[in-house]
PDB file of C-alpha atoms in Angstrom:
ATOM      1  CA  UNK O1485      -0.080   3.344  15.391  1.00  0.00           C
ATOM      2  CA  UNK O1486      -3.122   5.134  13.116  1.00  0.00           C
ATOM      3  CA  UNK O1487      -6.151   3.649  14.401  1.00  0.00           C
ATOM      4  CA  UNK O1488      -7.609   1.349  11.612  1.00  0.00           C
ATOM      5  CA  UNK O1489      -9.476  -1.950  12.201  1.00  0.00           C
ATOM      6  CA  UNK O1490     -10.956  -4.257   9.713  1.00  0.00           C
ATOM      7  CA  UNK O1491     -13.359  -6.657  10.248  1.00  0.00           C
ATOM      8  CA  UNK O1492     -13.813  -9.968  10.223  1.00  0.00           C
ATOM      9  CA  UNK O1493      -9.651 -10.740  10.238  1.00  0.00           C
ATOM     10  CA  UNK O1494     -11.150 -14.198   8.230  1.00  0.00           C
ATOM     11  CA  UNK O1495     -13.416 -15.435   6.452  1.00  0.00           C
ATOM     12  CA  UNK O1496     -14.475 -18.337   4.450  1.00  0.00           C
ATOM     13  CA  UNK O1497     -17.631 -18.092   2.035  1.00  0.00           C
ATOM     14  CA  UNK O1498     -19.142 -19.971  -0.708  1.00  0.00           C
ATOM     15  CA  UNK O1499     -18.785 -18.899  -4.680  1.00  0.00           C
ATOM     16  CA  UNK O1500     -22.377 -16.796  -5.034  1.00  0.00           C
ATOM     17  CA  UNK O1501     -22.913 -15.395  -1.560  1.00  0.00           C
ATOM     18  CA  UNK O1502     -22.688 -11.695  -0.729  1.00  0.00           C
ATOM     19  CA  UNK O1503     -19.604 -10.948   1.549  1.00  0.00           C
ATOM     20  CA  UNK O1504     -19.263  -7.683   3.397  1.00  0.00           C
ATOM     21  CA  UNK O1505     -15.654  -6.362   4.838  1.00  0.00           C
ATOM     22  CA  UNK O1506     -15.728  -3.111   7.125  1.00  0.00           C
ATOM     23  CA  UNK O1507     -12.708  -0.915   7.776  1.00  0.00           C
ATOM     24  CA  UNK O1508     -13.240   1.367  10.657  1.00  0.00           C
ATOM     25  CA  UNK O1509     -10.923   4.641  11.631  1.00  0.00           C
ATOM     26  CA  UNK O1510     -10.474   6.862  14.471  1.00  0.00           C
ATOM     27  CA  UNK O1511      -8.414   9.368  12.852  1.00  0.00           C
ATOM     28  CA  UNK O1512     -10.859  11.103  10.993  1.00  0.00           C
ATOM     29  CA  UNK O1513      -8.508  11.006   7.725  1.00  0.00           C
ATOM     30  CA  UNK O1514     -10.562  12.281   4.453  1.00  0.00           C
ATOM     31  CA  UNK O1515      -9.702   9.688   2.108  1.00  0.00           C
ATOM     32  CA  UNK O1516     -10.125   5.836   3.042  1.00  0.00           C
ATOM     33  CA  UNK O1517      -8.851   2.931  -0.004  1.00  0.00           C
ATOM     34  CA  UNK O1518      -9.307  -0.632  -0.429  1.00  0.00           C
ATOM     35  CA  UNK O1519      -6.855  -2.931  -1.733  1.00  0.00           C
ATOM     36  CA  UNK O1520      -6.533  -6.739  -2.645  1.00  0.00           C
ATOM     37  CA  UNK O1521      -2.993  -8.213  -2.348  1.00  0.00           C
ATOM     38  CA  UNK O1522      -2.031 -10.980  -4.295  1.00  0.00           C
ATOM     39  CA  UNK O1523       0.788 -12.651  -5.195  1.00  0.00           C
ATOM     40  CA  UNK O1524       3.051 -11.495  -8.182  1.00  0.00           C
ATOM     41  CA  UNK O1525       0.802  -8.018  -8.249  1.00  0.00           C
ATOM     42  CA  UNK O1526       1.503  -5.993  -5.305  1.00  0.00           C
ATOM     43  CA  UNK O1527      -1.504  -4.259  -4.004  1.00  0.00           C
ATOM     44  CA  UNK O1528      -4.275  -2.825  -6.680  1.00  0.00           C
ATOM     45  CA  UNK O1529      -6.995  -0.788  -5.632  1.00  0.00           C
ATOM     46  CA  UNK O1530     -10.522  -1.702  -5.522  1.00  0.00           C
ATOM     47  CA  UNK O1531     -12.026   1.757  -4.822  1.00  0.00           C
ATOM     48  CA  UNK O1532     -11.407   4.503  -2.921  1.00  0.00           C
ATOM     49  CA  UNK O1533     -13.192   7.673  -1.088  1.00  0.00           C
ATOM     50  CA  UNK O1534     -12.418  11.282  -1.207  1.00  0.00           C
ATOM     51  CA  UNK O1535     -15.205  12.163   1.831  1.00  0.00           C
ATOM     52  CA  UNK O1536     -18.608  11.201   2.893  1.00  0.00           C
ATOM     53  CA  UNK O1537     -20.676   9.736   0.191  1.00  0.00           C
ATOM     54  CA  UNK O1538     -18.019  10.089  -2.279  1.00  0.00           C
ATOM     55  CA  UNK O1539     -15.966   7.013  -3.851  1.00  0.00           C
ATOM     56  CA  UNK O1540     -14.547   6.605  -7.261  1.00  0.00           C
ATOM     57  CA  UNK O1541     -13.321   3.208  -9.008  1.00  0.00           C
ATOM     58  CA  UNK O1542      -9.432   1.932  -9.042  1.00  0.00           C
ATOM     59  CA  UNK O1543      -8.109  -0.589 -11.101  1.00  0.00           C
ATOM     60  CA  UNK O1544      -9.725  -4.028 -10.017  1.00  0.00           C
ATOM     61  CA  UNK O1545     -13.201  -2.648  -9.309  1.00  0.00           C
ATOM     62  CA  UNK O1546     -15.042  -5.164 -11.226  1.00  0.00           C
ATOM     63  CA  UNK O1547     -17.357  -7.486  -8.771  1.00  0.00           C
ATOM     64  CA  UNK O1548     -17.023  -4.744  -5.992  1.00  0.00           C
ATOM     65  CA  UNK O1549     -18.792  -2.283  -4.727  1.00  0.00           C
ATOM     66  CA  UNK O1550     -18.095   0.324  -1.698  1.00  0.00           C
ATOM     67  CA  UNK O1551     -19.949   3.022   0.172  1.00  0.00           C
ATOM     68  CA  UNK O1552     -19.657   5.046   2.826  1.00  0.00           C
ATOM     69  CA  UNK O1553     -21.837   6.975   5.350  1.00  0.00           C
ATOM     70  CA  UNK O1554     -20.174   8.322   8.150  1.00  0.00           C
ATOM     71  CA  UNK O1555     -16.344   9.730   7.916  1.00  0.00           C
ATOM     72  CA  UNK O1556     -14.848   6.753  10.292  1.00  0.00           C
ATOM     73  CA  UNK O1557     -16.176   3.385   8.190  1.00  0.00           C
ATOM     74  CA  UNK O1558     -15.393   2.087   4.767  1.00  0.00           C
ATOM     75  CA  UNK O1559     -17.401  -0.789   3.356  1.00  0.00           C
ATOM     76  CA  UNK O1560     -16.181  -3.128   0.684  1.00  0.00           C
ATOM     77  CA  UNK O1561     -18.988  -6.019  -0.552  1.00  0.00           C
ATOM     78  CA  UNK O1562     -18.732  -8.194  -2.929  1.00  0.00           C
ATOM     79  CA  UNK O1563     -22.294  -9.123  -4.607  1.00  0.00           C
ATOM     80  CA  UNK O1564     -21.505 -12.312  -5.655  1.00  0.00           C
ATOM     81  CA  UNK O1565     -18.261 -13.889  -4.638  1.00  0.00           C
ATOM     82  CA  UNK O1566     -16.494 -15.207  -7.084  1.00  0.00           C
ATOM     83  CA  UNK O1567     -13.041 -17.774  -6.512  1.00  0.00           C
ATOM     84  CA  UNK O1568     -11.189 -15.010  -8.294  1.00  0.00           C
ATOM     85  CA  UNK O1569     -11.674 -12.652  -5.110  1.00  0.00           C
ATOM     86  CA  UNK O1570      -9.861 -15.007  -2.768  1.00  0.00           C
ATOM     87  CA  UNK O1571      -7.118 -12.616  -1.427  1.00  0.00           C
ATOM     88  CA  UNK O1572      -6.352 -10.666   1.198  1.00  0.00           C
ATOM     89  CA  UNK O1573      -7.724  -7.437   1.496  1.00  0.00           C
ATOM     90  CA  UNK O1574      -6.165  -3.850   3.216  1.00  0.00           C
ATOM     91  CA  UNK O1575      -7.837  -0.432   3.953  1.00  0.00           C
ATOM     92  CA  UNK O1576      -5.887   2.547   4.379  1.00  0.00           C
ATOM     93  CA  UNK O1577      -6.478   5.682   5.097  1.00  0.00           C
ATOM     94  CA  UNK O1578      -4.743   9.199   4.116  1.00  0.00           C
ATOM     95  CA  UNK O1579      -4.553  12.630   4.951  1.00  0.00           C
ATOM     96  CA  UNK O1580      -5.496  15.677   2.749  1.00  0.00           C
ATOM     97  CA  UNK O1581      -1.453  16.597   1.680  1.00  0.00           C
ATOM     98  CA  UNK O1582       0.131  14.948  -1.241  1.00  0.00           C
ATOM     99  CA  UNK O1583       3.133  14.185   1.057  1.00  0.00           C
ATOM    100  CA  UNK O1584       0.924  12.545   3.300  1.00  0.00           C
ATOM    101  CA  UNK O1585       1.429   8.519   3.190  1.00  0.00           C
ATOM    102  CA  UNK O1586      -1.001   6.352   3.662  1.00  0.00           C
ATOM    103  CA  UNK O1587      -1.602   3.655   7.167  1.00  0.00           C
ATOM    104  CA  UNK O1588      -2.754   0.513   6.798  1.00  0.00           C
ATOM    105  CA  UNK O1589      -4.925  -2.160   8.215  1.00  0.00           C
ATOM    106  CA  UNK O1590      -3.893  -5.597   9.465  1.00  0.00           C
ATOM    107  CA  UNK O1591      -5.637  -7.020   6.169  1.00  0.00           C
ATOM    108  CA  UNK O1592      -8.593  -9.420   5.393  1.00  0.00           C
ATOM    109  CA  UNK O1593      -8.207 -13.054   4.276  1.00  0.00           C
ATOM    110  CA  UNK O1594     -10.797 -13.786   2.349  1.00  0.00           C
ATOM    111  CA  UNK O1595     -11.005 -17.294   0.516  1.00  0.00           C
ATOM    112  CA  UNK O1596     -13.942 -18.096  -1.491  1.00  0.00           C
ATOM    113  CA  UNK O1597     -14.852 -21.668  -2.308  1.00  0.00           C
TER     114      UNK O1597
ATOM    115  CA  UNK M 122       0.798   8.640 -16.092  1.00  0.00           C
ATOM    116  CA  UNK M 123       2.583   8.033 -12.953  1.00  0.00           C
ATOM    117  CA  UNK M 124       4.334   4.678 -12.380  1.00  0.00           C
ATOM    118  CA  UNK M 125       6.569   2.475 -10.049  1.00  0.00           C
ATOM    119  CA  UNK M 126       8.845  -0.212 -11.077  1.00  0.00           C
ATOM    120  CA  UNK M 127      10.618  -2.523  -8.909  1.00  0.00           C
ATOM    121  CA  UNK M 128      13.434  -4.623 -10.151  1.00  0.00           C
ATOM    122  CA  UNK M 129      13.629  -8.083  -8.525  1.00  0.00           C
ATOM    123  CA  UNK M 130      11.014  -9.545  -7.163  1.00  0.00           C
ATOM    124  CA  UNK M 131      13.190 -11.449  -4.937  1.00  0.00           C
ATOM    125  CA  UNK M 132      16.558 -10.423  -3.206  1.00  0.00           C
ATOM    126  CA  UNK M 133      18.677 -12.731  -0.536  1.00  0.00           C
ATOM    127  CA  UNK M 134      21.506 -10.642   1.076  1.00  0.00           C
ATOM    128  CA  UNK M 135      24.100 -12.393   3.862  1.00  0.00           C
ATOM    129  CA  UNK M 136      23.455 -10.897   7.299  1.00  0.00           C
ATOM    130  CA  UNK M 137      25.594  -7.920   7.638  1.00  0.00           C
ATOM    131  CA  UNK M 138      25.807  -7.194   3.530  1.00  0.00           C
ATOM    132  CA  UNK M 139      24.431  -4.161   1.988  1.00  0.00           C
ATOM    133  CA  UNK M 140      21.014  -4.004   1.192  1.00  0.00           C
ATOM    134  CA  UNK M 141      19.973  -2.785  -2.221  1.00  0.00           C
ATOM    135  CA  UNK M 142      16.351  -2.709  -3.154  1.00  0.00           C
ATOM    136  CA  UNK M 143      15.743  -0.643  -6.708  1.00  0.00           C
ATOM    137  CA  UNK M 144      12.907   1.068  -7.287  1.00  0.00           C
ATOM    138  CA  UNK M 145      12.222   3.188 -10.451  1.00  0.00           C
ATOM    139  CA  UNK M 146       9.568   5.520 -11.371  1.00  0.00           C
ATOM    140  CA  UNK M 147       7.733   7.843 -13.905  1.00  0.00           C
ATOM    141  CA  UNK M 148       6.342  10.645 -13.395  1.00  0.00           C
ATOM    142  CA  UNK M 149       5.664  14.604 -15.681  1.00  0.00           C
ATOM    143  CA  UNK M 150       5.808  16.119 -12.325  1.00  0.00           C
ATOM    144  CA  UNK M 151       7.566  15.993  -8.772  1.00  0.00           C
ATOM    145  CA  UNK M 152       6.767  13.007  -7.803  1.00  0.00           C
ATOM    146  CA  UNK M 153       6.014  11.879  -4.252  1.00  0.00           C
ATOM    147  CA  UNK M 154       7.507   8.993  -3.230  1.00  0.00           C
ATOM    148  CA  UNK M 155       7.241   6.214  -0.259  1.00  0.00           C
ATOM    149  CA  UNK M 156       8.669   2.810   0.471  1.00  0.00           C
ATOM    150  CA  UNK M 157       6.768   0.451   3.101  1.00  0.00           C
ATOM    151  CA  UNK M 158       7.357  -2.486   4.479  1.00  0.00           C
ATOM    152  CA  UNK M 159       5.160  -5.916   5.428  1.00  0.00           C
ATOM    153  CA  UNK M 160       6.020  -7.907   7.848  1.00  0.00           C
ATOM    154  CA  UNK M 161       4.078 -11.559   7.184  1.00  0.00           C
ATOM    155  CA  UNK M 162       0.889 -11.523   8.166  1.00  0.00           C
ATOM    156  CA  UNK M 163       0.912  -7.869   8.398  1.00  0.00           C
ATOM    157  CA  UNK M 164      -0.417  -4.250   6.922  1.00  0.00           C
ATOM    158  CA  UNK M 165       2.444  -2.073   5.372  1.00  0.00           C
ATOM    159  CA  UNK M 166       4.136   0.340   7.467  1.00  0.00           C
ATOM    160  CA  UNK M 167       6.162   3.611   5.940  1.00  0.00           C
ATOM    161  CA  UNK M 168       9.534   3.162   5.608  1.00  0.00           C
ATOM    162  CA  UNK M 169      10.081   6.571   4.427  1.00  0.00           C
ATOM    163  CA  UNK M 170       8.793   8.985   1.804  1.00  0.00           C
ATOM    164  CA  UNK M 171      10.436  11.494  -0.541  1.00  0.00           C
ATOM    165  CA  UNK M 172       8.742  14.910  -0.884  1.00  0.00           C
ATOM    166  CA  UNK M 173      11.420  17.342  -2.374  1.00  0.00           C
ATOM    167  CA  UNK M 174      12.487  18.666   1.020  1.00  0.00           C
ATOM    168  CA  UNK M 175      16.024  16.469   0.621  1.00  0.00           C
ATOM    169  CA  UNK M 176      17.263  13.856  -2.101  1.00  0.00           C
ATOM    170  CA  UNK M 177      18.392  11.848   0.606  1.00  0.00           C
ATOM    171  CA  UNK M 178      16.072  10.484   2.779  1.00  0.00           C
ATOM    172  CA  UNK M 179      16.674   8.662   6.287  1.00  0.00           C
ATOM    173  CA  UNK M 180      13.854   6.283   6.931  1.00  0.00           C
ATOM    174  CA  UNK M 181      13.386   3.890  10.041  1.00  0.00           C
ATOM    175  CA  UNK M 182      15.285   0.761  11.139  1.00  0.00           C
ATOM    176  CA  UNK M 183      18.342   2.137   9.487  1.00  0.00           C
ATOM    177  CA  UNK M 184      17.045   2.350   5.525  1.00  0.00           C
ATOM    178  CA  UNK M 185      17.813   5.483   3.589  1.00  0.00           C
ATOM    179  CA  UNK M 186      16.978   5.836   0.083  1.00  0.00           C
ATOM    180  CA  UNK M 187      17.807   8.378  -2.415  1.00  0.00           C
ATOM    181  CA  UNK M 188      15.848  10.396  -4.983  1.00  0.00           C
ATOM    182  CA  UNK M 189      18.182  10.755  -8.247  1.00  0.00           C
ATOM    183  CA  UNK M 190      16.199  12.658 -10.828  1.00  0.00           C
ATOM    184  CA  UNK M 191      18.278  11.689 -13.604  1.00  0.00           C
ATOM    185  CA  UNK M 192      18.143   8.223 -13.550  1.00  0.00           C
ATOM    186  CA  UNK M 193      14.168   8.649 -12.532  1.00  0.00           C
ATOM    187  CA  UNK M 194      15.184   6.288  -9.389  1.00  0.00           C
ATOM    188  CA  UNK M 195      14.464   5.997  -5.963  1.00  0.00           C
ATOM    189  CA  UNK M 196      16.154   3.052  -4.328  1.00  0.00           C
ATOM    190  CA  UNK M 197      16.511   1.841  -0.697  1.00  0.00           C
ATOM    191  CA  UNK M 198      19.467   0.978   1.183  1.00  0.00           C
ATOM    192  CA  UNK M 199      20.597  -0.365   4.270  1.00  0.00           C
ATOM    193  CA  UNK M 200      24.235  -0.816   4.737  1.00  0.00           C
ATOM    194  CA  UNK M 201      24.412  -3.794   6.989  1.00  0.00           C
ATOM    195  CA  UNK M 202      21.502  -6.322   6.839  1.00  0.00           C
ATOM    196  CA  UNK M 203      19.544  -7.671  10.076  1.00  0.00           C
ATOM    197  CA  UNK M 204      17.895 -10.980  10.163  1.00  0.00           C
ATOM    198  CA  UNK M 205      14.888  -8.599  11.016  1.00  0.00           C
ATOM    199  CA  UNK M 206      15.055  -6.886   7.840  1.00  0.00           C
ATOM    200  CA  UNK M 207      13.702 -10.524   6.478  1.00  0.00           C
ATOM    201  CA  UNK M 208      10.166  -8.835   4.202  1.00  0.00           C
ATOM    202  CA  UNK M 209       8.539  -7.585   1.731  1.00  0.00           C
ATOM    203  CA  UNK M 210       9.259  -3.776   0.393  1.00  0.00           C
ATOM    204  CA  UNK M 211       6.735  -1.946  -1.672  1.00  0.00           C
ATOM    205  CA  UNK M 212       7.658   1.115  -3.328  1.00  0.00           C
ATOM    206  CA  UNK M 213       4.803   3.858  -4.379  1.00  0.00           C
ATOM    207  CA  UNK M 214       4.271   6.893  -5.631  1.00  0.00           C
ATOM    208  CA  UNK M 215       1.115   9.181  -5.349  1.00  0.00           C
ATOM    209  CA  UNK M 216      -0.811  10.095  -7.741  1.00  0.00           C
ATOM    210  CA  UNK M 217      -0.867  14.217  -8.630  1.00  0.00           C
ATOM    211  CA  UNK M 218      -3.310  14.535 -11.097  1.00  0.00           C
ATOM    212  CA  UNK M 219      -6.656  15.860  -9.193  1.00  0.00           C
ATOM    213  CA  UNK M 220      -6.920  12.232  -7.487  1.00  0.00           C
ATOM    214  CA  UNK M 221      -5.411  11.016  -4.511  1.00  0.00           C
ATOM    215  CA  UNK M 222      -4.637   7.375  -4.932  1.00  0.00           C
ATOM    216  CA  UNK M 223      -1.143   5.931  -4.658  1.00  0.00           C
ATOM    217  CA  UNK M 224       0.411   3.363  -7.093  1.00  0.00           C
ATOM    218  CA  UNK M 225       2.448   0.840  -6.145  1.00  0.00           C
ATOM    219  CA  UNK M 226       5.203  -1.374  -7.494  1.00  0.00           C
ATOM    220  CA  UNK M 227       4.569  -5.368  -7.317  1.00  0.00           C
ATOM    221  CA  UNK M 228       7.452  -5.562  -4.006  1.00  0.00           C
ATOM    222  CA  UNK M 229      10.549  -7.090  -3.708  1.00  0.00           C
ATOM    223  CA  UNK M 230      10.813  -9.699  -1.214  1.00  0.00           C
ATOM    224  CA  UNK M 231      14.070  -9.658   1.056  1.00  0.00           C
ATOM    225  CA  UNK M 232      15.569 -13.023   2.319  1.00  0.00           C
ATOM    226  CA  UNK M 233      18.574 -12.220   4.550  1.00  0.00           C
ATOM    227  CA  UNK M 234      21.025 -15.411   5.349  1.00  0.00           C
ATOM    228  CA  UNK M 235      22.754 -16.053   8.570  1.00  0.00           C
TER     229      UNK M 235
END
C-alpha cells in the first residue's frame, strides 16, 4: 500500500471556525489532490499541487484553501466552515506519467454543525 | 474537454451473475483510463487502468474491462459475481491537457444478492 495518511480520521466543528486537514506521504510523488466525496457526485477536486509551493484550483475550490511546503504534506483549511463542507474528504497522490493512477487516503469525515 | 460517464448509479447482480458496470467517456485524444473501487469506509483502490498498451485490460479480483474506441466506452466486467464484489466503482480518466488532474464519473454502486 502507497504510504498516505490523513489526519484527524474525524472531526466535528462548529459553522465559522477554521478547520485544518493534513495529508502526509512517504512516497515522494510530485503531485498531491484533495477531494470531497459526496453523495450523488462522485469525488470533485478541491485543489491540487504540481510540486513544492505550487497548487492550482479544481472544481469545488470555493471556501478552501491549500498550501504546501515540503514535498511529503498537503494541507487543506477551510477559513470558515460552512454546513455545506460536511463531507468526507480524500488526498491522493500521483506520479509524474500520464499512465500513472492515483493512491488514495483512508478519507476525512468532516461534519460541520 | 475530457469526461466520464457512468450509467447506473446503482446495479444489484445475483451471486455468481455477470457483472456489467458501463462506463463511457470523451476525450480529442488517447485517453487514459482507470476504474477504482471503495470499499465502505474506505479510500479507492485501482482496479485497473487503460493506457493503449492492450484494449483489453485484466484488472484485480477477477475484473477486466475493455477499451472500444468506437463506441467511446470503457466498461468493467466480471463474469461471476462474489458477495465481496458488494461496492462502489468509480471510473476516471486523466486529464491530458498540460494539467494533471483526473476526472471522475459519479460511481455506480454494486449490490450483489445471495
Amino acid at each position: 500500500d502507497a504510504g498516505i495518511t490523513q489526519s484527524p480520521r474525524h472531526k466535528v466543528t462548529e459553522t465559522g471556525t477554521p478547520v485544518t486537514l493534513r495529508c502526509h506521504q512517504t512516497e515522494n510523488h510530485r503531485y498531491m489532490y484533495w477531494y470531497r466525496q459526496d453523495p450523488g457526485h462522485g469525488l470533485r477536486l478541491i485543489h491540487y499541487s504540481y510540486g513544492v509551493k505550487d497548487t492550482d484550483k479544481g472544481e469545488v475550490s470555493d471556501g478552501y484553501s491549500v498550501s504546501r511546503s515540503k514535498t511529503e504534506d498537503f494541507l487543506l483549511t477551510l477559513e470558515s466552515a460552512t454546513s455545506s463542507q460536511t463531507s468526507v474528504y480524500f488526498c491522493a497522490i500521483s506520479a509524474l506519467a500520464y499512465d500513472n493512477e492515483q493512491f488514495f487516503g483512508p478519507g476525512t469525515r468532516l461534519t460541520v454543525l | 474537454a475530457q469526461s466520464v460517464t457512468q450509467l447506473g448509479s446503482h446495479v444489484s447482480v445475483s451471486e455468481g451473475a455477470l457483472v456489467l458496470l458501463r462506463c463511457n467517456y470523451s476525450s480529442s485524444v488517447p485517453p487514459y483510463l482507470f476504474w477504482y473501487v471503495q470499499y465502505p469506509n474506505q479510500g479507492l483502490q485501482l482496479l485497473l487502468k487503460y493506457t493503449s498498451a492492450a484494449t483489453l485490460v485484466k484488472g484485480i479480483n477477477g475484473f477486466e474491462a475493455e477499451f472500444k474506441k468506437s463506441e467511446t466506452s470503457f466498461h468493467l466486467t466480471k463474469p461471476s459475481a462474489h458477495m465481496s464484489d458488494a461496492a462502489e466503482y468509480f471510473c476516471a480518466v486523466r486529464v491530458t491537457s498540460g494539467t494533471y488532474k483526473y476526472i471522475f464519473g459519479t460511481g455506480t454502486r454494486l449490490k450483489v444478492l445471495a
